[in-house]
XYZ file of C-alpha atoms in Angstrom:
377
model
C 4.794 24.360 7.836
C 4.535 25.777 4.397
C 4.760 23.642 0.964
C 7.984 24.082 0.087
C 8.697 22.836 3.581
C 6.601 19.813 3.359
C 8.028 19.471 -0.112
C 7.838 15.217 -0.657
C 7.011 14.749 3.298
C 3.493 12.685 3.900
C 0.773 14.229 5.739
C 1.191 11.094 7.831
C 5.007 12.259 9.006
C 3.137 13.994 12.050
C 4.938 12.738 15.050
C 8.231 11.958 16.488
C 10.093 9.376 15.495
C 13.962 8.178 16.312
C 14.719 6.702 13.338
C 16.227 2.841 13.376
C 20.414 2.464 14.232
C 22.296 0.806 11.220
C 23.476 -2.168 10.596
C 27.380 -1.997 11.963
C 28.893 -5.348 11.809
C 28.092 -8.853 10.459
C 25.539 -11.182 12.352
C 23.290 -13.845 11.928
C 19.868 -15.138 11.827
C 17.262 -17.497 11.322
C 15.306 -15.406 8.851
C 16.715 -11.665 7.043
C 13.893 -9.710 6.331
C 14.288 -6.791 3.496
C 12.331 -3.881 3.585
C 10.551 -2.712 6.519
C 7.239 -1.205 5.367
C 4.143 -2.608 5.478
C 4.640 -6.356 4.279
C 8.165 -6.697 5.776
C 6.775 -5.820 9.031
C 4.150 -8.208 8.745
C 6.341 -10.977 7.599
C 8.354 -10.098 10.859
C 5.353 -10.388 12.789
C 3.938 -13.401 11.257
C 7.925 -15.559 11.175
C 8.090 -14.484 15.381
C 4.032 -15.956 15.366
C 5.831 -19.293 13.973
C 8.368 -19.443 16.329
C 11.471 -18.364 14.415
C 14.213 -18.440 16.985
C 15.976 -14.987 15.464
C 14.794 -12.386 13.016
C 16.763 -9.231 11.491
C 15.282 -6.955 9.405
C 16.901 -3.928 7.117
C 15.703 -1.270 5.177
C 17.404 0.926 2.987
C 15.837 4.158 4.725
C 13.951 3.912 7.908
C 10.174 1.856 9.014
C 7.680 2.438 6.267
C 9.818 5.372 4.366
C 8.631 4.326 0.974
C 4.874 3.969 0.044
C 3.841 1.947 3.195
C 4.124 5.044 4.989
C 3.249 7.127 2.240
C 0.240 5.890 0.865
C -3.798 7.134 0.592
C -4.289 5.166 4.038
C -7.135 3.006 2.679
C -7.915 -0.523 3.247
C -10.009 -1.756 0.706
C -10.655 -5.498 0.796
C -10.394 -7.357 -2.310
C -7.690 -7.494 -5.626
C -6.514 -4.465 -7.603
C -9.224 -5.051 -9.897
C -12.875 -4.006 -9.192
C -14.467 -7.457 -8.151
C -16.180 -7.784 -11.545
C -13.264 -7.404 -13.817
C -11.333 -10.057 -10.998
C -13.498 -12.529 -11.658
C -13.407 -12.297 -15.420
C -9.171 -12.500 -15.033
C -8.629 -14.746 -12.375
C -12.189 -16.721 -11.788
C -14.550 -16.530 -8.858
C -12.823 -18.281 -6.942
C -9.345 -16.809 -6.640
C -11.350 -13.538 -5.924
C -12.951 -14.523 -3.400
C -10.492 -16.147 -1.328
C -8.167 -12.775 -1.910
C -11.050 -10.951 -0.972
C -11.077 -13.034 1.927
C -7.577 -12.625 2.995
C -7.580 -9.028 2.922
C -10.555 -8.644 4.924
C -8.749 -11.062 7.338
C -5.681 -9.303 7.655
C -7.886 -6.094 8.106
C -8.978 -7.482 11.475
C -5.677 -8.671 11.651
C -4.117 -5.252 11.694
C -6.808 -3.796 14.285
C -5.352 -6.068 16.727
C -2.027 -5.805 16.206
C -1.760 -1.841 16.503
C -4.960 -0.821 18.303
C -7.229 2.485 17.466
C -5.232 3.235 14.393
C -7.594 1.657 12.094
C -11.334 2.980 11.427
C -13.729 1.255 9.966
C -15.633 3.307 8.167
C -16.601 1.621 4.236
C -15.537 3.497 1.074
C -16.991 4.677 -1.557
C -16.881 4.196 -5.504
C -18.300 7.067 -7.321
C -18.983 6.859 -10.916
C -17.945 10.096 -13.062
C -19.890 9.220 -16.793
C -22.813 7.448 -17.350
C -20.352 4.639 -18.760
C -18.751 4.248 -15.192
C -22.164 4.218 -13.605
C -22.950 1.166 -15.458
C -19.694 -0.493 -14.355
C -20.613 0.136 -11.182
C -23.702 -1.780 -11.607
C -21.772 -4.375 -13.342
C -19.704 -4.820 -10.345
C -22.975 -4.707 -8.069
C -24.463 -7.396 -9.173
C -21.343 -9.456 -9.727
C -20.450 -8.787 -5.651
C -23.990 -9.234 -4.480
C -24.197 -12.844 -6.122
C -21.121 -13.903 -4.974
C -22.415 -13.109 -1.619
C -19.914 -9.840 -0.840
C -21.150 -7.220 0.980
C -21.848 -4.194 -1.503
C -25.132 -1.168 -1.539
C -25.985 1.285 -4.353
C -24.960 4.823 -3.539
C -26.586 8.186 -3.842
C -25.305 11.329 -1.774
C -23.215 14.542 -1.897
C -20.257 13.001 -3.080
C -22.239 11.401 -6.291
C -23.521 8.334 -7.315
C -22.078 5.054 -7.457
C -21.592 2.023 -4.226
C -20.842 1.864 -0.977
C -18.536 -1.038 0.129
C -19.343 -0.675 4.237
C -16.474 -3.198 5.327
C -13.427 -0.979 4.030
C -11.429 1.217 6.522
C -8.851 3.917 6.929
C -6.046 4.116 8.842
C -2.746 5.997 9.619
C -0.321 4.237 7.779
C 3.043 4.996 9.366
C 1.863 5.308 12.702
C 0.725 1.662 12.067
C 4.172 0.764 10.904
C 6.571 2.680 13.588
C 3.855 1.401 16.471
C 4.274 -2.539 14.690
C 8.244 -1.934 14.835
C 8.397 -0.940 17.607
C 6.363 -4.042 18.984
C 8.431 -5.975 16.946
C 11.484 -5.209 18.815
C 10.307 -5.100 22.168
C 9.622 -9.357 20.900
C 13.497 -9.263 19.668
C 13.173 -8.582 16.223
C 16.199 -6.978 15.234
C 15.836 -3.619 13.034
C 18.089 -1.790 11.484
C 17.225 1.148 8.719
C 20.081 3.225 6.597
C 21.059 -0.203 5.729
C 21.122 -1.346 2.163
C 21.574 -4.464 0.270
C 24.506 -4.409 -2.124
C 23.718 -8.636 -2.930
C 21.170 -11.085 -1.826
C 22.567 -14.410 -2.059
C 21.053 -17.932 -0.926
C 21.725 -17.538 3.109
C 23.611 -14.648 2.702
C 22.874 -10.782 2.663
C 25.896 -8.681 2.319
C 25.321 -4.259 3.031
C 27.934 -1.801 2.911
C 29.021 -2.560 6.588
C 28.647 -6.137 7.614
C 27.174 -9.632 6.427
C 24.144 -11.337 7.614
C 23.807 -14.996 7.435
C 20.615 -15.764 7.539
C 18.787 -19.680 6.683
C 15.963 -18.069 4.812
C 15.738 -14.102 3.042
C 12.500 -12.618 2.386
C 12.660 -9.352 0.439
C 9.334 -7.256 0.887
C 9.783 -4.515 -1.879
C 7.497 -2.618 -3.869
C 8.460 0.041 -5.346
C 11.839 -0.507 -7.954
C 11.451 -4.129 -7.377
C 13.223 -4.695 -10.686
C 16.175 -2.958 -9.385
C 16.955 -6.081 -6.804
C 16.336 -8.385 -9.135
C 16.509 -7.292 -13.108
C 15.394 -11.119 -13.642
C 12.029 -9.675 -13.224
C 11.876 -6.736 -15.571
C 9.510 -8.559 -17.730
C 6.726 -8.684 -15.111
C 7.609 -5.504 -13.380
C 7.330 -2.253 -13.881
C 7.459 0.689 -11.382
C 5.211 3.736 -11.687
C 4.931 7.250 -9.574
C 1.828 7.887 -7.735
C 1.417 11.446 -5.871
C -0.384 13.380 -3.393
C -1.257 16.271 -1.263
C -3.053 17.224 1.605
C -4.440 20.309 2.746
C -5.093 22.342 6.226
C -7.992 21.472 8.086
C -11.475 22.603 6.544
C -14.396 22.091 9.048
C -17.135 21.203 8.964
C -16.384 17.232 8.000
C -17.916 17.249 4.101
C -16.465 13.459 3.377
C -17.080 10.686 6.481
C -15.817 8.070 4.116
C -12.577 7.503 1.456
C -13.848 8.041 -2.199
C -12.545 6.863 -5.045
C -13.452 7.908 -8.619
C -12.602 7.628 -12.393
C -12.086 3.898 -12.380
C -9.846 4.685 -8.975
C -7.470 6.440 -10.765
C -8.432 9.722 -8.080
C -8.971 9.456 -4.607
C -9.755 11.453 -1.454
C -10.026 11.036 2.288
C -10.883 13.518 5.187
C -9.055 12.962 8.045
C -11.134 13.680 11.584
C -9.419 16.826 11.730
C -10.943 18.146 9.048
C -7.815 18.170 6.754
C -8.244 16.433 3.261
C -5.778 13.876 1.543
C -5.946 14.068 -2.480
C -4.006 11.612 -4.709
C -4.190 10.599 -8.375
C -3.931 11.426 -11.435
C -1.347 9.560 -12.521
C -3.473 8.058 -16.026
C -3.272 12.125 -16.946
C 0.101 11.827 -17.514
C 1.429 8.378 -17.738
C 4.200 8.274 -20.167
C 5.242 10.312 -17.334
C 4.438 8.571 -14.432
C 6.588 5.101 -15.189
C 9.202 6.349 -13.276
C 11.150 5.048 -10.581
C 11.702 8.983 -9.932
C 10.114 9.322 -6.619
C 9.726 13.312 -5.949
C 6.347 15.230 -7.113
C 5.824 16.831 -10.734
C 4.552 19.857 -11.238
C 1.855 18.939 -14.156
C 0.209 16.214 -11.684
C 0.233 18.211 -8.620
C -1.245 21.002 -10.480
C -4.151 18.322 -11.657
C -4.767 17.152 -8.017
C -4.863 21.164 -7.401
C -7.361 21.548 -9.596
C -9.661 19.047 -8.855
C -9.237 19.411 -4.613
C -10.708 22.800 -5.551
C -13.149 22.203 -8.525
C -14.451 18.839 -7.571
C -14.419 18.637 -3.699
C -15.115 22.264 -2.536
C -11.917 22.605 -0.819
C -10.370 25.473 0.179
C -8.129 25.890 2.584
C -3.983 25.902 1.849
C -2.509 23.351 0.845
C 0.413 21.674 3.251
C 1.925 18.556 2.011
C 2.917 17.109 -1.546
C 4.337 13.931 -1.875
C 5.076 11.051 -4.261
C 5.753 7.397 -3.872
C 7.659 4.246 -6.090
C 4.937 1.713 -6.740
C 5.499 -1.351 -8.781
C 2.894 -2.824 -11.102
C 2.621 -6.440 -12.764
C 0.579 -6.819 -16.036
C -2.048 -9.434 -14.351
C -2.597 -6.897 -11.192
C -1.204 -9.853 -9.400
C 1.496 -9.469 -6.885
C 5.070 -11.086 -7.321
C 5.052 -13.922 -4.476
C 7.330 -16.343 -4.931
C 10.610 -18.466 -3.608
C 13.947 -17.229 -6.262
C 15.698 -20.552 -4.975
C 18.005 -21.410 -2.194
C 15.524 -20.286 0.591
C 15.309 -16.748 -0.898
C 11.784 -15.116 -1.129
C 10.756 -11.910 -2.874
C 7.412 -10.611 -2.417
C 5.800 -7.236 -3.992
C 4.313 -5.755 -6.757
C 1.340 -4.850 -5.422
C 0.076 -2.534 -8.262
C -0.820 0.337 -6.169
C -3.164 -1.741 -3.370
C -0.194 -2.882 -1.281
C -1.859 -2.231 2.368
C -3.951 -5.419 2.941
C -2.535 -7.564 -0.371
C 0.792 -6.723 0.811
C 0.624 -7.782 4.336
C -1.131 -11.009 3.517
C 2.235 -11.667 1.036
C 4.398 -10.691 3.998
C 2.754 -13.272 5.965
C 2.195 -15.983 3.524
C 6.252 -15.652 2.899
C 6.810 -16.221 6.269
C 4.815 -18.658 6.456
C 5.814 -20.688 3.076
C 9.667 -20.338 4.768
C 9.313 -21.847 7.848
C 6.690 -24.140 7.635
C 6.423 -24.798 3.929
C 2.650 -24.272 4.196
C 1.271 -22.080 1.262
C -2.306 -21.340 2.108
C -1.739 -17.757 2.422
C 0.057 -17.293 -1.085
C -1.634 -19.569 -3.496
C -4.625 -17.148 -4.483
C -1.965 -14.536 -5.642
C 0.497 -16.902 -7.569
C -0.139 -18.416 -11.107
């Protein structure tokens, strides 16, 4: 496969997949699920954990086709924010029960899809002198709140090492989930889109569902379902690319850098995932325009060659529709009428996302709100 081949296909697209029927008629169910990436599928999961009697889920694509499945494949535990700067926004204590959460739903997500995830920490490596320093702020700021955190020094620079964090395949986690999902009588349906979500009612181009409670679980172009949000939302491109193998393993563990605006993995094959960039150019980048740019991909070019040492071709480019909230703070809430909308994940949507997936779930069918409370004002 060549790059204009792989033109906007993940690395991760690596295996066979039948894709999900459609939606053909009108039906009915105790809970309508929309979007089936990462936090739908969890909210699936987490609504048949709580005994919902019936549960359909649509997307307008396929399982995980938008950045659930198109992501860096980290799973760093925590808020958007580095722990520090979380604290100063949102106080120590709404950290550190998000941080707790995440790392929660971490294990969580090891049991439900077995050997995708690997634990391996992460890595925040400072670029200046001034983000060296931040790192220390953040150091000391983790270390007396009791979170697990070491100071860094090794080939890929200096900075810490956060040894909890993991990697994982991201839609191979989401087409195995589905697929468990349905085998517990989940109904799924992709190539299905919602034309209006109503109190008990979701109506798509070819039949009706009826539903007593409707969770969307949308990220990217949020504001698009529901322009009552445009104030808080706003959806941004990021991009990527991924090379052929290059052996021997230089990078055991994900990196991030520049205040996480770049990051890396190596995958055990010896291939290397880039992504970033997106500060470089971001009048540009606030786009719900989901297919790569030229000026960005020639950035993460650049610095896959310059900064990491890597050589061998490149194979994949991709993008992704991300949306962003001003506090770094998700959008978890109820709209009225026993509709839900969860998202907004601002570019950390693995873990914070499938805790909101949950938590909606939950706060539907039991009224409980544990789960949610940390991430709502």
């Amino acid at each position: 496969m060549n790059a204009i081949e792989a033109l906007n296909k993940p690395r991760w697209d690596d295996h066979d997949w039948g894709p999900l029927p459609p939606l053909t008629r009108d039906a009915e169910a105790e809970v309508c699920v929309i979007g089936l990436g990462g936090t739908g599928l969890s909210c699936i999961s987490e609504a048949l954990n709580l005994g919902a009697t019936s549960v359909i889920g649509i997307d307008a694509v396929d399982v995980a086709a938008g950045a659930a499945g198109r992501n860096g494949g980290l799973l760093l535990a925590g808020p958007v924010d580095f722990h520090h700067d979380a604290v100063e926004r949102h106080g120590v204590e709404r950290t550190l029960a998000i941080h707790a959460l995440t790392e929660r739903e971490l294990a969580t997500i090891q049991q439900e899809t077995p050997g995708i995830v690997r634990v391996t920490g992460s890595l925040r490596i400072a670029e200046t002198p001034e983000e060296l320093a931040d790192c220390g702020r953040q150091f000391t700021a983790m270390r007396a709140d009791g979170l697990a955190v070491e100071h860094y020094d090794g080939p890929e620079g200096r900075g810490l090492l956060f040894p909890h964090d993991a990697v994982f395949h991201p839609l191979k986690r989401a087409r195995a989930l589905a697929t468990a999902l349905r085998s517990r009588g989940a109904q799924l349906y992709g190539q299905t889109i919602a034309r209006s979500i109503e109190p008990g009612r979701v109506r798509t181009e070819s039949g009706t569902i009826s539903a007593r409670h409707v969770i969307v679980c949308v990220d990217g172009k949020l504001e698009w379902l529901f322009p009552e949000l445009l104030a808080e939302v706003r959806t941004a491109r990021l991009q990527m690319l991924a090379t052929a193998p290059q052996l021997p393993i230089k990078y055991d563990r994900p990196v991030s850098t520049r205040y996480g605006f770049d990051y890396w993995q190596q995958l055990e094959d010896g291939s290397v995932l880039f992504g970033g960039g997106r500060d470089k150019f971001e009048a540009d980048e606030w786009t719900t325009d989901d297919a790569p740019d030229a000026k960005v991909q020639e950035y993460l070019e650049k610095r896959l060659r310059e900064r990491l040492g890597i050589s061998t071709d490149i194979t994949h480019r991709w993008a992704a529709s991300v949306a962003f909230t001003d506090s770094g703070l998700p959008i978890a809430r109820e709209l009225g009428g026993g509709v839900f909308v969860v998202g907004a994940y601002s570019g950390t949507g693995n873990l914070v996302g499938a805790v909101c997936g949950r938590g909606a779930a939950q706060l539907a069918l039991t009224g409980e709100n544990t789960l949610l409370a940390p991430f709502q004002d």
